[in-house]
Coordinates of C-alpha atoms in Angstrom, one line a residue:
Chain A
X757 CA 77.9 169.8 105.8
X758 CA 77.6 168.2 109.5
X759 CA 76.5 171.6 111.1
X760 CA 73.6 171.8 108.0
X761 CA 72.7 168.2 108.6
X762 CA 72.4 168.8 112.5
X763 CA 70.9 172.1 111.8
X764 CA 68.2 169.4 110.1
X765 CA 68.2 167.0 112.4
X766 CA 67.0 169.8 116.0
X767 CA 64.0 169.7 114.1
X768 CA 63.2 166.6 114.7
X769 CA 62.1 165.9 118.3
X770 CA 61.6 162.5 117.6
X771 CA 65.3 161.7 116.9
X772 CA 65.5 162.5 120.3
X773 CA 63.9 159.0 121.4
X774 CA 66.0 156.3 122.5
X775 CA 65.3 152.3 121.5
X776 CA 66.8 150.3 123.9
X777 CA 69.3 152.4 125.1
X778 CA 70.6 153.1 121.6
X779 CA 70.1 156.1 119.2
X780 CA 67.1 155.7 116.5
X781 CA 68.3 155.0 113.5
X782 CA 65.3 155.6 111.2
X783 CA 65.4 153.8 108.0
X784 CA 61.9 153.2 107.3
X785 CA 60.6 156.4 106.4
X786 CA 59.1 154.8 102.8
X787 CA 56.3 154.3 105.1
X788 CA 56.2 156.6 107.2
X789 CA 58.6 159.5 107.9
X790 CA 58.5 162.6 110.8
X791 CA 57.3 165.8 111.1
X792 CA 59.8 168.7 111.9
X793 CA 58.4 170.8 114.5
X794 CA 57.2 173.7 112.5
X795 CA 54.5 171.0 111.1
X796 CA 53.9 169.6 114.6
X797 CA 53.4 173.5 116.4
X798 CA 51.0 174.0 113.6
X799 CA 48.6 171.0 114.6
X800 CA 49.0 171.6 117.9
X801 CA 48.1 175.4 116.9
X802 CA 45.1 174.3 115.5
X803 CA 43.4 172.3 118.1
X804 CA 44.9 175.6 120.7
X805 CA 43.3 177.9 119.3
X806 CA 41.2 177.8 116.6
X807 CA 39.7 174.6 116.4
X808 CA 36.5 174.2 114.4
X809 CA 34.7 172.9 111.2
X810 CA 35.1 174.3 107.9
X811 CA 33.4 176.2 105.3
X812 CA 29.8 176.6 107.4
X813 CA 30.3 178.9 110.0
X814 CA 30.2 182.2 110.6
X815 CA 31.7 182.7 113.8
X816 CA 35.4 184.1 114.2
X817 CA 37.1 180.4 114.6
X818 CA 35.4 179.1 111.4
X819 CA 36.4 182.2 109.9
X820 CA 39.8 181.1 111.0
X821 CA 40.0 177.6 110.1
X822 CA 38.4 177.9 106.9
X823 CA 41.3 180.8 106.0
X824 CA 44.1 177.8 107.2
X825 CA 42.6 175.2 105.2
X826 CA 42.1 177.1 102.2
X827 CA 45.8 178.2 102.7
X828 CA 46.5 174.2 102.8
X829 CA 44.9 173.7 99.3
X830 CA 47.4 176.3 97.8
X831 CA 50.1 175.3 99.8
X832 CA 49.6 171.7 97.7
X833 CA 48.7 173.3 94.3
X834 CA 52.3 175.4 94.7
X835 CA 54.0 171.9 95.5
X836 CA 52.8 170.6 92.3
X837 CA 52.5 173.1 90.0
X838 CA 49.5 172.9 89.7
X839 CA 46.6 175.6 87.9
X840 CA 45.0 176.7 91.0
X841 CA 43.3 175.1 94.3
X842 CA 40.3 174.0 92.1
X843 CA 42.7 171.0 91.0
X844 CA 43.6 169.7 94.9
X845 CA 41.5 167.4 96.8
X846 CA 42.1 166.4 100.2
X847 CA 41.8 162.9 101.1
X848 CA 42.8 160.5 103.6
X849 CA 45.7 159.6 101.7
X850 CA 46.6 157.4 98.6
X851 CA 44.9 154.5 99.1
X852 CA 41.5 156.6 99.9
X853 CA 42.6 158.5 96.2
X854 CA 42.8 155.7 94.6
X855 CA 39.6 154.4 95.4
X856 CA 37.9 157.4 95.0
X857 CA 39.5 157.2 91.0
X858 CA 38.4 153.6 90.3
X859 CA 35.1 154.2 91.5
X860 CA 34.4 157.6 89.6
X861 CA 36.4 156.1 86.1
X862 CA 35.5 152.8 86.6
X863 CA 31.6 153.3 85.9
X864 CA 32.5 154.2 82.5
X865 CA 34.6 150.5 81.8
X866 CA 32.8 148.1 80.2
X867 CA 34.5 144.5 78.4
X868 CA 35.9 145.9 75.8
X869 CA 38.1 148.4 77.8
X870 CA 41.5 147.9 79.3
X871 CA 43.4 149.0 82.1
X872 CA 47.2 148.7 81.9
X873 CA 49.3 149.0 85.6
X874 CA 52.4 148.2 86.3
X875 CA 53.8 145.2 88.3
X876 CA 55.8 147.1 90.7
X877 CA 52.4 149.0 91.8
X878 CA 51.7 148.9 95.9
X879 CA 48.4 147.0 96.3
X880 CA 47.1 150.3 97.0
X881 CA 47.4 151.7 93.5
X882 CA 46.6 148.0 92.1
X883 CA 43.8 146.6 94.3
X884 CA 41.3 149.3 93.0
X885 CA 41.6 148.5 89.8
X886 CA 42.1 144.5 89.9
X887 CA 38.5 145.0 91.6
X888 CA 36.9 147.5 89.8
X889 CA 38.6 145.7 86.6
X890 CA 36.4 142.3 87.8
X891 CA 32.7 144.1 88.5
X892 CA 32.8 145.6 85.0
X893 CA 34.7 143.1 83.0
X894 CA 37.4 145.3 81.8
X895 CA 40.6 143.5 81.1
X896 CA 43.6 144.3 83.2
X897 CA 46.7 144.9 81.5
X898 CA 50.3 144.6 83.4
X899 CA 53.6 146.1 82.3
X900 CA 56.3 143.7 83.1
X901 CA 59.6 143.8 85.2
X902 CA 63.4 142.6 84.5
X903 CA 64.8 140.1 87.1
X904 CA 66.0 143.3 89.5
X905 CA 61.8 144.5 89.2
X906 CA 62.2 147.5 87.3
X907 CA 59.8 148.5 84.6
X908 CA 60.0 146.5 81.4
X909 CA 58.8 149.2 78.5
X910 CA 59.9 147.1 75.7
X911 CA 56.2 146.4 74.8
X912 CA 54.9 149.3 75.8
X913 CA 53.2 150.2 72.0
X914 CA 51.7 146.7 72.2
X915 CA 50.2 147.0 76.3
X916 CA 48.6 150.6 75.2
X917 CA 46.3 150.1 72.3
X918 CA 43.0 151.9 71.6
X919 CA 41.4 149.9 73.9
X920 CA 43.2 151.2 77.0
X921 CA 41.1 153.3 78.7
X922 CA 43.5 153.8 81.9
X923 CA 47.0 154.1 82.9
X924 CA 48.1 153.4 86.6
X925 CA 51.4 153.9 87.3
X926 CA 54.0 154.6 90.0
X927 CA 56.0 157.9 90.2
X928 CA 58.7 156.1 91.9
X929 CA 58.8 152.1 93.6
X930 CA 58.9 151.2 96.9
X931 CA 59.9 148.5 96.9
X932 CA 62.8 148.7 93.8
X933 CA 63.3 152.7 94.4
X934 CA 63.2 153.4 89.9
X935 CA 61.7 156.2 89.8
X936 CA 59.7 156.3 86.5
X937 CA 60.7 157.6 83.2
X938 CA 57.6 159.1 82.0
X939 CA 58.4 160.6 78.5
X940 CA 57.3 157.7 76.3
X941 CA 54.3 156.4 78.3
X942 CA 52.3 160.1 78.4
X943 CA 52.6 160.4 75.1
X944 CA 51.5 157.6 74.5
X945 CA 48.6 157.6 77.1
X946 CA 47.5 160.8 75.2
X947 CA 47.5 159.2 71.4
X948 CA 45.4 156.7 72.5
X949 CA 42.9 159.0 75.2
X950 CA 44.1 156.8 77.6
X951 CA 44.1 158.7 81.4
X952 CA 47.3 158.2 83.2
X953 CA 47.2 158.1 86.8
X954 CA 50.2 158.1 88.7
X955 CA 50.7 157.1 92.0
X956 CA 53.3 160.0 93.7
X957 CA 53.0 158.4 97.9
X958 CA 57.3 157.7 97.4
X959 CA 58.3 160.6 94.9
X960 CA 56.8 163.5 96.9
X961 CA 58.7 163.5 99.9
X962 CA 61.6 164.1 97.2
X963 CA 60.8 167.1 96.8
X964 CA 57.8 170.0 94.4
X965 CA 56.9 167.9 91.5
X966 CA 56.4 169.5 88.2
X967 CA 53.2 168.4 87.5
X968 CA 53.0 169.6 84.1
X969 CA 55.8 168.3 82.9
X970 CA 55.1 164.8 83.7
X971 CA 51.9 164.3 81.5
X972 CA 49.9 163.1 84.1
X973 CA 45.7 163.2 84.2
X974 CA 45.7 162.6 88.4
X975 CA 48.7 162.7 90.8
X976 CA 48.2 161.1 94.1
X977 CA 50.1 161.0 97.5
X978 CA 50.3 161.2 101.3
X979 CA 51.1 163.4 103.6
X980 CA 52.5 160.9 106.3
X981 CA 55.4 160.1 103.7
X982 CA 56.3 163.6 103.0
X983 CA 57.1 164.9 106.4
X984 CA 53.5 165.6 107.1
X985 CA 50.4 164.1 109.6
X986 CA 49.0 160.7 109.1
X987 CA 45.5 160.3 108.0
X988 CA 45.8 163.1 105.0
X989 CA 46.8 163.6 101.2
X990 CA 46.3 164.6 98.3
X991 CA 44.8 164.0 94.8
X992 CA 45.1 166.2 91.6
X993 CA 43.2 166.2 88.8
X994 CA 44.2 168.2 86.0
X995 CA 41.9 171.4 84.8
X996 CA 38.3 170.6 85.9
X997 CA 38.5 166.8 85.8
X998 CA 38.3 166.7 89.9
X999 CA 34.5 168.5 89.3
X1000 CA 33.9 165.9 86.6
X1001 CA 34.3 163.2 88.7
X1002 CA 31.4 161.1 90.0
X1003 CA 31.6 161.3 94.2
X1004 CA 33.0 158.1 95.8
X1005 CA 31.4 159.6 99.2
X1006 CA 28.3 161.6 99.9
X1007 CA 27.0 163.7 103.2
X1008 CA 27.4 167.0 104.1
X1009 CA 29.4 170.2 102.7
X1010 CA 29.1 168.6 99.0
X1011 CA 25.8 169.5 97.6
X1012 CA 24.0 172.2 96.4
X1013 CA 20.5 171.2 97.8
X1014 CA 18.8 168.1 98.9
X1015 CA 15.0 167.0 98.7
X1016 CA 13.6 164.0 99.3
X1017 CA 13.8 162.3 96.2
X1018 CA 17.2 163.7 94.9
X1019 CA 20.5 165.7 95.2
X1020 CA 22.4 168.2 93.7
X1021 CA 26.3 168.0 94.5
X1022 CA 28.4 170.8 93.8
X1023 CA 30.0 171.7 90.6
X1024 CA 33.4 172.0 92.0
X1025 CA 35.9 169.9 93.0
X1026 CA 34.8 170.2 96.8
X1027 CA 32.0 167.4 96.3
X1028 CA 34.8 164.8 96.4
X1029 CA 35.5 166.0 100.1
X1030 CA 32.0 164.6 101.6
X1031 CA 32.4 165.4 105.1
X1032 CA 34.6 166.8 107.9
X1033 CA 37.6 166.6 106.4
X1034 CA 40.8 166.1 108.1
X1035 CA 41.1 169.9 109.1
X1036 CA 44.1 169.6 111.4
X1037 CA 45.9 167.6 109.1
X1038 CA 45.3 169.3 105.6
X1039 CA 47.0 172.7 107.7
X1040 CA 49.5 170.5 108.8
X1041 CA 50.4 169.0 105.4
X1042 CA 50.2 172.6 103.8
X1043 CA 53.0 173.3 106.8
X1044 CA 54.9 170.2 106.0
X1045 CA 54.9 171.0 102.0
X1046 CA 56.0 174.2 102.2
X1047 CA 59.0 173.6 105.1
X1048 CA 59.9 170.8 102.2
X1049 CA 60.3 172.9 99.4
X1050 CA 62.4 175.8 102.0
X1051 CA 65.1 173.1 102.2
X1052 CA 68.2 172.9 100.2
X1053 CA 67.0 169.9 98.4
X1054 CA 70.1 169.8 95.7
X1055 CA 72.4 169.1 98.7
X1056 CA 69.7 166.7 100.1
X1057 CA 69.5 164.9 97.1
X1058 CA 73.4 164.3 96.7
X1059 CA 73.4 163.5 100.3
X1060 CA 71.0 160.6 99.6
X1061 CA 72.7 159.7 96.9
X1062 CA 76.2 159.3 98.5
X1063 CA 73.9 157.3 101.8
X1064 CA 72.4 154.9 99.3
X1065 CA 75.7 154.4 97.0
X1066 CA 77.4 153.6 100.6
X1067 CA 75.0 151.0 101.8
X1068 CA 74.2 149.4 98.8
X1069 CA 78.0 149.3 97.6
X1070 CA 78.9 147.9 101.0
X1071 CA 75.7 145.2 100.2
X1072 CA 77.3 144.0 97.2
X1073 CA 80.5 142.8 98.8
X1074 CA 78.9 140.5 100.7
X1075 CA 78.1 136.9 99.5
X1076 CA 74.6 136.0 99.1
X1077 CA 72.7 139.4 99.0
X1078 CA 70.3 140.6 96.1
X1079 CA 69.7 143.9 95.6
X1080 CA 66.1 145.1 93.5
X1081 CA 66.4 148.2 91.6
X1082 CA 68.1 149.8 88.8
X1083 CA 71.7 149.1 88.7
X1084 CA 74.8 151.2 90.2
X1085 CA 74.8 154.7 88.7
X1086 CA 71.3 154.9 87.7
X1087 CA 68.5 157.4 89.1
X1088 CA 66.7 155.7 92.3
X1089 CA 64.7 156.5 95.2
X1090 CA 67.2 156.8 98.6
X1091 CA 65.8 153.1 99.5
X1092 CA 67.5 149.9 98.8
X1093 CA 65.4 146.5 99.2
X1094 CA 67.6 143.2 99.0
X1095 CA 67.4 139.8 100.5
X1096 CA 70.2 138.2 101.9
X1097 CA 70.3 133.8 101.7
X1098 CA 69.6 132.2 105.1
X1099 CA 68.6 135.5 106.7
X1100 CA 64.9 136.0 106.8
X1101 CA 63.9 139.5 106.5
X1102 CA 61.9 139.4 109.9
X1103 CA 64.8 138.4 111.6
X1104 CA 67.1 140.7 110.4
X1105 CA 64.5 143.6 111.2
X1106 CA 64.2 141.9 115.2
X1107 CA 68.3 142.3 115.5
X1108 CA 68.2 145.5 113.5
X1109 CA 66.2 147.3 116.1
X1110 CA 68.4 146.2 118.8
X1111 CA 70.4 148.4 117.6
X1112 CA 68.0 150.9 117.7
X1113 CA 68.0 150.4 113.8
X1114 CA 64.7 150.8 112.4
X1115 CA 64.2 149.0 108.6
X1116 CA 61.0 147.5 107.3
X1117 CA 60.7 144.0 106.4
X1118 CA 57.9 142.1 104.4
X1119 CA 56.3 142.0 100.9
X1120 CA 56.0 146.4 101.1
X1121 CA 52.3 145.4 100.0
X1122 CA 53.0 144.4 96.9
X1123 CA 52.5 140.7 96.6
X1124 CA 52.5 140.5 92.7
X1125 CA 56.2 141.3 92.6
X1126 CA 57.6 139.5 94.8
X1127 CA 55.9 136.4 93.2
X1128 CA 57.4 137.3 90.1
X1129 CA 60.7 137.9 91.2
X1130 CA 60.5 134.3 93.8
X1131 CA 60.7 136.0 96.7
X1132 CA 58.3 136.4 100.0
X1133 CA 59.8 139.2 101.5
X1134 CA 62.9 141.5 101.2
X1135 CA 64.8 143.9 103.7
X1136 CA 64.3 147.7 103.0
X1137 CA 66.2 150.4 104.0
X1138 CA 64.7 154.0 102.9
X1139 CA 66.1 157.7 103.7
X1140 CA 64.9 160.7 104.6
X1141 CA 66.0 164.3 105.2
X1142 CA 67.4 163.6 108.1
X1143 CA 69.4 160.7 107.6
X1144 CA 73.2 161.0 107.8
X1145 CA 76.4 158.5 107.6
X1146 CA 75.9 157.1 111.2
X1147 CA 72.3 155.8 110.4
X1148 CA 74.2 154.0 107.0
X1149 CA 76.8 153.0 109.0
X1150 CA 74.5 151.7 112.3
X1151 CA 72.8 150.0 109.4
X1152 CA 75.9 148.2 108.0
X1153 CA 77.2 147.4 111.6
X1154 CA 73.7 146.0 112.2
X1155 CA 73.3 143.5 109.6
X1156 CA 76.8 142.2 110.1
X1157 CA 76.0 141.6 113.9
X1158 CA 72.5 139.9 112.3
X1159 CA 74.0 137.5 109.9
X1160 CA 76.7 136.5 112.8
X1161 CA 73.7 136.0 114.9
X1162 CA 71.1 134.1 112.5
X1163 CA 74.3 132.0 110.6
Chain B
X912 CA 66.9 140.3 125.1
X913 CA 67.1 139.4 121.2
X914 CA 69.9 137.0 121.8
X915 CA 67.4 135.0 124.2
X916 CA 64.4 135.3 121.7
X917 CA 67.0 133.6 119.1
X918 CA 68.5 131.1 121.6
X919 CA 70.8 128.4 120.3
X920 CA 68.2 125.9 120.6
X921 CA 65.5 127.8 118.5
X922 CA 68.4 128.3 116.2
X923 CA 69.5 124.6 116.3
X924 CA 65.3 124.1 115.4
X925 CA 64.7 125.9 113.0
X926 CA 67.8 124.3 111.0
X927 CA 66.8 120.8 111.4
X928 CA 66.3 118.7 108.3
X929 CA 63.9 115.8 108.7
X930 CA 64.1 112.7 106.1
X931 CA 61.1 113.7 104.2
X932 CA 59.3 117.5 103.5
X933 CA 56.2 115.7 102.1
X934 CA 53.6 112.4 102.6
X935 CA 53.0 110.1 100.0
X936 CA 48.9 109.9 99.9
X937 CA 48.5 112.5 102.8
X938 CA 45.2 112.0 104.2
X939 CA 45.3 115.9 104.2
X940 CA 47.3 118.9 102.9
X941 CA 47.1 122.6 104.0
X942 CA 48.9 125.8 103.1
X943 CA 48.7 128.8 105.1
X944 CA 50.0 132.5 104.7
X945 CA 51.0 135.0 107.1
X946 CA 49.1 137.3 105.4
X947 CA 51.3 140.4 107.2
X948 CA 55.1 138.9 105.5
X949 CA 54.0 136.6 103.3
X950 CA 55.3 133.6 105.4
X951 CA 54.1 130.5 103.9
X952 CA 54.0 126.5 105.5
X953 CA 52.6 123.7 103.8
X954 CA 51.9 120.5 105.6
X955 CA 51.1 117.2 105.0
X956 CA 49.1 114.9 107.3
X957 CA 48.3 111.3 108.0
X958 CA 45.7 110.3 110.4
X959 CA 44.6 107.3 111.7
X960 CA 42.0 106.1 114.6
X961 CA 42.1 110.3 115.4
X962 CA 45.6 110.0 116.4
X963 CA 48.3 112.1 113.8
X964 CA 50.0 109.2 112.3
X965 CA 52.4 111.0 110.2
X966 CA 53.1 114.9 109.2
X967 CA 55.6 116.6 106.9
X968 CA 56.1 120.1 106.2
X969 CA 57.3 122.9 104.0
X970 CA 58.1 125.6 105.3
X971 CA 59.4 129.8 103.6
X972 CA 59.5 131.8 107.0
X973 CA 61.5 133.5 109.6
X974 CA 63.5 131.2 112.2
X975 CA 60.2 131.8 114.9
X976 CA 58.5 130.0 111.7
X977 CA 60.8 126.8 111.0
X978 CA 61.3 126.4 114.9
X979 CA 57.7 126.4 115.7
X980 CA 57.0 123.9 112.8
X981 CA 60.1 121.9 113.9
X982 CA 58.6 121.4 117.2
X983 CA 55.5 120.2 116.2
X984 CA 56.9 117.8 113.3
X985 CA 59.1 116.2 116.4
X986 CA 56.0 116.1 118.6
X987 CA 53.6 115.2 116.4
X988 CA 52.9 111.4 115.7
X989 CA 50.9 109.8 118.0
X990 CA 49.1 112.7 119.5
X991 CA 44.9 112.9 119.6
X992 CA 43.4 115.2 116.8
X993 CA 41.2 116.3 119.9
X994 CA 44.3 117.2 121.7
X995 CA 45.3 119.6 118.8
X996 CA 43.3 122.4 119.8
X997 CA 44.5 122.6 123.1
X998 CA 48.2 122.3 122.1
X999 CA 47.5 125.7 120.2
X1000 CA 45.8 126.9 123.3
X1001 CA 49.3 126.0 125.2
X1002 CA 51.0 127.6 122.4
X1003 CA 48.9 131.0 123.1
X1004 CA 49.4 130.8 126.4
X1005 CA 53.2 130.7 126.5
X1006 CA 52.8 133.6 124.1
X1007 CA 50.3 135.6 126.2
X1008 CA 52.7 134.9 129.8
X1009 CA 49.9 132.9 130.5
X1010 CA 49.7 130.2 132.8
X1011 CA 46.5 128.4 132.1
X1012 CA 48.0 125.7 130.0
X1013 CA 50.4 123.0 130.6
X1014 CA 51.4 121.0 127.4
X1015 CA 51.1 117.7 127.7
X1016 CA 54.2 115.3 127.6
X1017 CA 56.8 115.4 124.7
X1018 CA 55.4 119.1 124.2
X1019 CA 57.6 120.8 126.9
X1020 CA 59.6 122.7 123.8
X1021 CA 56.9 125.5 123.7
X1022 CA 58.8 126.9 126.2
X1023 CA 61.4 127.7 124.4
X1024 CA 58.9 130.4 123.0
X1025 CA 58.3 132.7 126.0
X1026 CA 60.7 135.2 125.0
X1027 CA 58.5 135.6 122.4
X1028 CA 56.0 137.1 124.5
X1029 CA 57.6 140.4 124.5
X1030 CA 57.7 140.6 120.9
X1031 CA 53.4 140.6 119.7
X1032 CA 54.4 141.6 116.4
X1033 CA 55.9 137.8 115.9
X1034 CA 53.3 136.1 117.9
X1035 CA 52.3 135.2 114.3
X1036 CA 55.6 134.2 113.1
X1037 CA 55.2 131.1 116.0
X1038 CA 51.6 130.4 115.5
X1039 CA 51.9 130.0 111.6
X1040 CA 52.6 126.5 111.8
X1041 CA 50.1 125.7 114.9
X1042 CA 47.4 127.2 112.7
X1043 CA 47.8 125.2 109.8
X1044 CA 48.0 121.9 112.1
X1045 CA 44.5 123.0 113.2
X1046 CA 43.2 123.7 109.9
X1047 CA 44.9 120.4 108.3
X1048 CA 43.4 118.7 111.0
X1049 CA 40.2 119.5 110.3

């Protein structure tokens, strides 16, 4: 088990780095994780040797790039399942996806519509809609959370009515780590021709997602969370609802032709890529996605399991700490958020690093639950791949030596 | 380094108590958000003849945070509303390892803040209470 986790861990050059002396201990990869060097050889592959724009030329780089990108596109469709290439857009990430959804679907709202989202969304899957909810008038719907912020479906046949037009929902938290039983909800969605729209940024660097199987109209995540580039992710759309979809952006290398007086966009899902698009990065997501499904990610997954059970076990003994989420034993993300009395968040984070422990501290960007559960910010700890028992235990060592220094 | 930027004395700050987190009648209330951690400090103030006559405060924030507005609830009463500005400007300074500004008297505890310096990603933390003096104020 060590020599496979080390085995991991080499190909990471970035675990190399020291922070202030001390090993990194990277515990805030819910917001951003690393590449392994396979994804970072291929960007640096790209702007080597065959550098140029896509789709439009003829020469033998174009050729080239166009071939890599295109390979990208399947690369994503083959992470999710999904029916072909024609169902993968690339775009600059979630946030950028979600936009690009509330301004397509949201010209068809009008006040007597309804969009239902969930309290635990990130303000990138809620803003959108809170805004595109106010320009039209639709109503906006929330699905409540118990006193640990996980998903309250008690009410659900009452929040989804035949009014709802929309569904936006996480795959998984980030700030509670539930990941999101989707069974009742899809069906649900579908009786009433409600889209769902599901927000994927934390549940994709698990692992493939079957997107089939979760019921889903649009998936949505980014490639910075799932071993992959910055700047670059990916929305599906299922069958031909990606062509269907009105253009949030317009420019070149998405029409058809263009007078004077009018356009013609493509019929295709390519119109929603306006633009260069982020070449380097698409290849180097396609990399990141495929390297992710090579791993052993049963053994990954039970690693992460034992990692969070440790820290969040050893959390519990002490006085004064809450811990969000589902309870002990239930499904969850590899993250644990809690507050602990008399410590603030920031300052734990501050003594954290100088152990060359690396958490994130603040509202996770998304304000509405943390008001509802009376609290400003929370401490989060969040795994990845390449986590092991001395970055659990660094952490645990860490906010002992913080509360002895802030008490 | 860390053990300097939470030295006893910001420590001993930020856990001071005064008689009374709010003004009866304030002549003006503000509340202001750090808008990266959702740090939050209400304050009350009374002026008189342009001079700060009285101020409370309520403060949900980091130890930076309740020092900062400590400091300025302890060095408040008495001082100029047209000295405010350039107590913030002093504050800035010490955060920026700047020079330019030398508090005036009874404001030597900004000080205590130059660790700080090292740290931008809490400038803010420090500033918090500074801003909504300013904005109170005005």
């Amino acid at each position: 088990m060590i020599a496979e986790q080390h085995a991991i861990r080499v190909q990471f050059p970035i675990l190399a780095r020291k922070i202030r002396g001390q090993s990194l201990h990277y515990l805030d990869n819910a917001a951003t994780t690393f590449s392994p060097q396979v994804v970072i050889d291929a960007i640096v592959e790209f702007e080597c040797s065959y550098r140029a724009n896509v789709h439009r030329g003829l020469h033998s780089l174009a050729t080239e790039v166009t071939e890599a990108y295109c390979n990208a596109r399947l690369r994503a469709a083959r992470f999710l399942n999904a029916a072909g290439p024609e169902e993968i857009v690339f775009t600059s990430g979630t946030t950028h996806a979600m936009n690009m959804l509330a301004n397509a679907l949201g010209q068809t709202l009008g006040r007597s519509d309804e969009v239902l989202v969930s309290l635990t969304e990130h303000h990138s899957a809620f803003l959108p809609w809170q805004q595109i909810c106010q320009r039209t008038g639709a109503a906006l719907r929330t699905i409540p959370v118990d006193a640990a912020g996980c998903l309250d479906f008690s009410d659900l046949d009452e929040l989804i009515t035949e009014r709802t037009r929309i569904i936006v929902l996480t795959h998984a938290s980030n700030v509670t780590g539930e990941i999101t039983d989707f069974s009742d909800i899809a069906s649900l969605a579908r009786s009433q021709n409600a889209l769902l729209i599901v927000d994927g940024a934390q549940m994709a660097a698990q692992g493939p997602v079957d997107i089939g199987k979760l019921g889903a109209d649009f998936y949505a995540f980014s490639g910075h969370k799932c071993y992959g580039p910055t700047g670059v992710g990916v929305l599906w759309g299922r069958g031909d609802s990606l062509a269907r979809l009105t253009p949030f952006a317009v420019g070149g290398g998405m029409v058809e032709s263009v007078t004077l007086e009018r356009a013609q966009f493509l019929h295709s899902h390519l119109k929603l890529e306006a633009g260069t698009p982020p070449i380097g990065q698409a290849i180097g997501l396609g990399l990141a996605l495929e390297w992710l499904m090579e791993q052993d990610l049963e053994t990954k997954a039970r690693r992460d399991k034992h990692l969070i059970d440790t820290v969040i076990g050893r959390l519990r003994e002490r006085p004064g700490v809450q811990i969000l989420g589902p309870a002990p034993g239930q499904n969850r993300l590899p993250l644990c958020s809690f507050a602990i009395s008399h410590c603030h968040p920031h300052d734990i984070s501050q003594l954290l690093d100088e152990r060359g422990v690396a958490v994130r501290a603040g509202h996770h960007c998304a304000q509405p639950l943390m008001k509802q559960l009376g609290l400003s910010a929370t401490t989060r700890a969040s795994l990845a791949i390449f986590n092991d028992q001395t970055d659990a235990d660094a952490l645990l060592d860490g906010l002992d030596y913080a509360i002895g220094e802030l008490s | 380094m860390n053990s300097t930027l939470y030295a006893a004395e910001i420590k001993a700050l930020a856990r001071r108590r005064f008689s009374s987190d709010c003004l009866t009648d304030p002549d003006h209330t503000i509340t202001v958000d750090n808008p990266l951690c959702g740090d939050c400090i209400s304050m009350d103030l009374h002026i008189q003849d342009q001079h700060i006559h009285a101020l409370a405060h309520r403060v949900r924030g980091c130890i930076l945070c309740q020092a900062s507005a400590a400091i300025i609830h302890t060095a408040i009463a008495g001082t100029p509303v047209s000295e405010l500005q350039f107590i913030h400007n002093c504050m800035l300074a010490v955060l920026n390892s700047e020079s330019s500004c030398t508090p005036p008297s009874g404001w030597e505890k900004l000080h205590l803040f130059t660790p700080v310096a090292n740290y931008k990603s809490r400038h803010e933390c420090v500033l918090l209470p500074f801003r909504a003096l300013l904005t109170a104020s005005n």
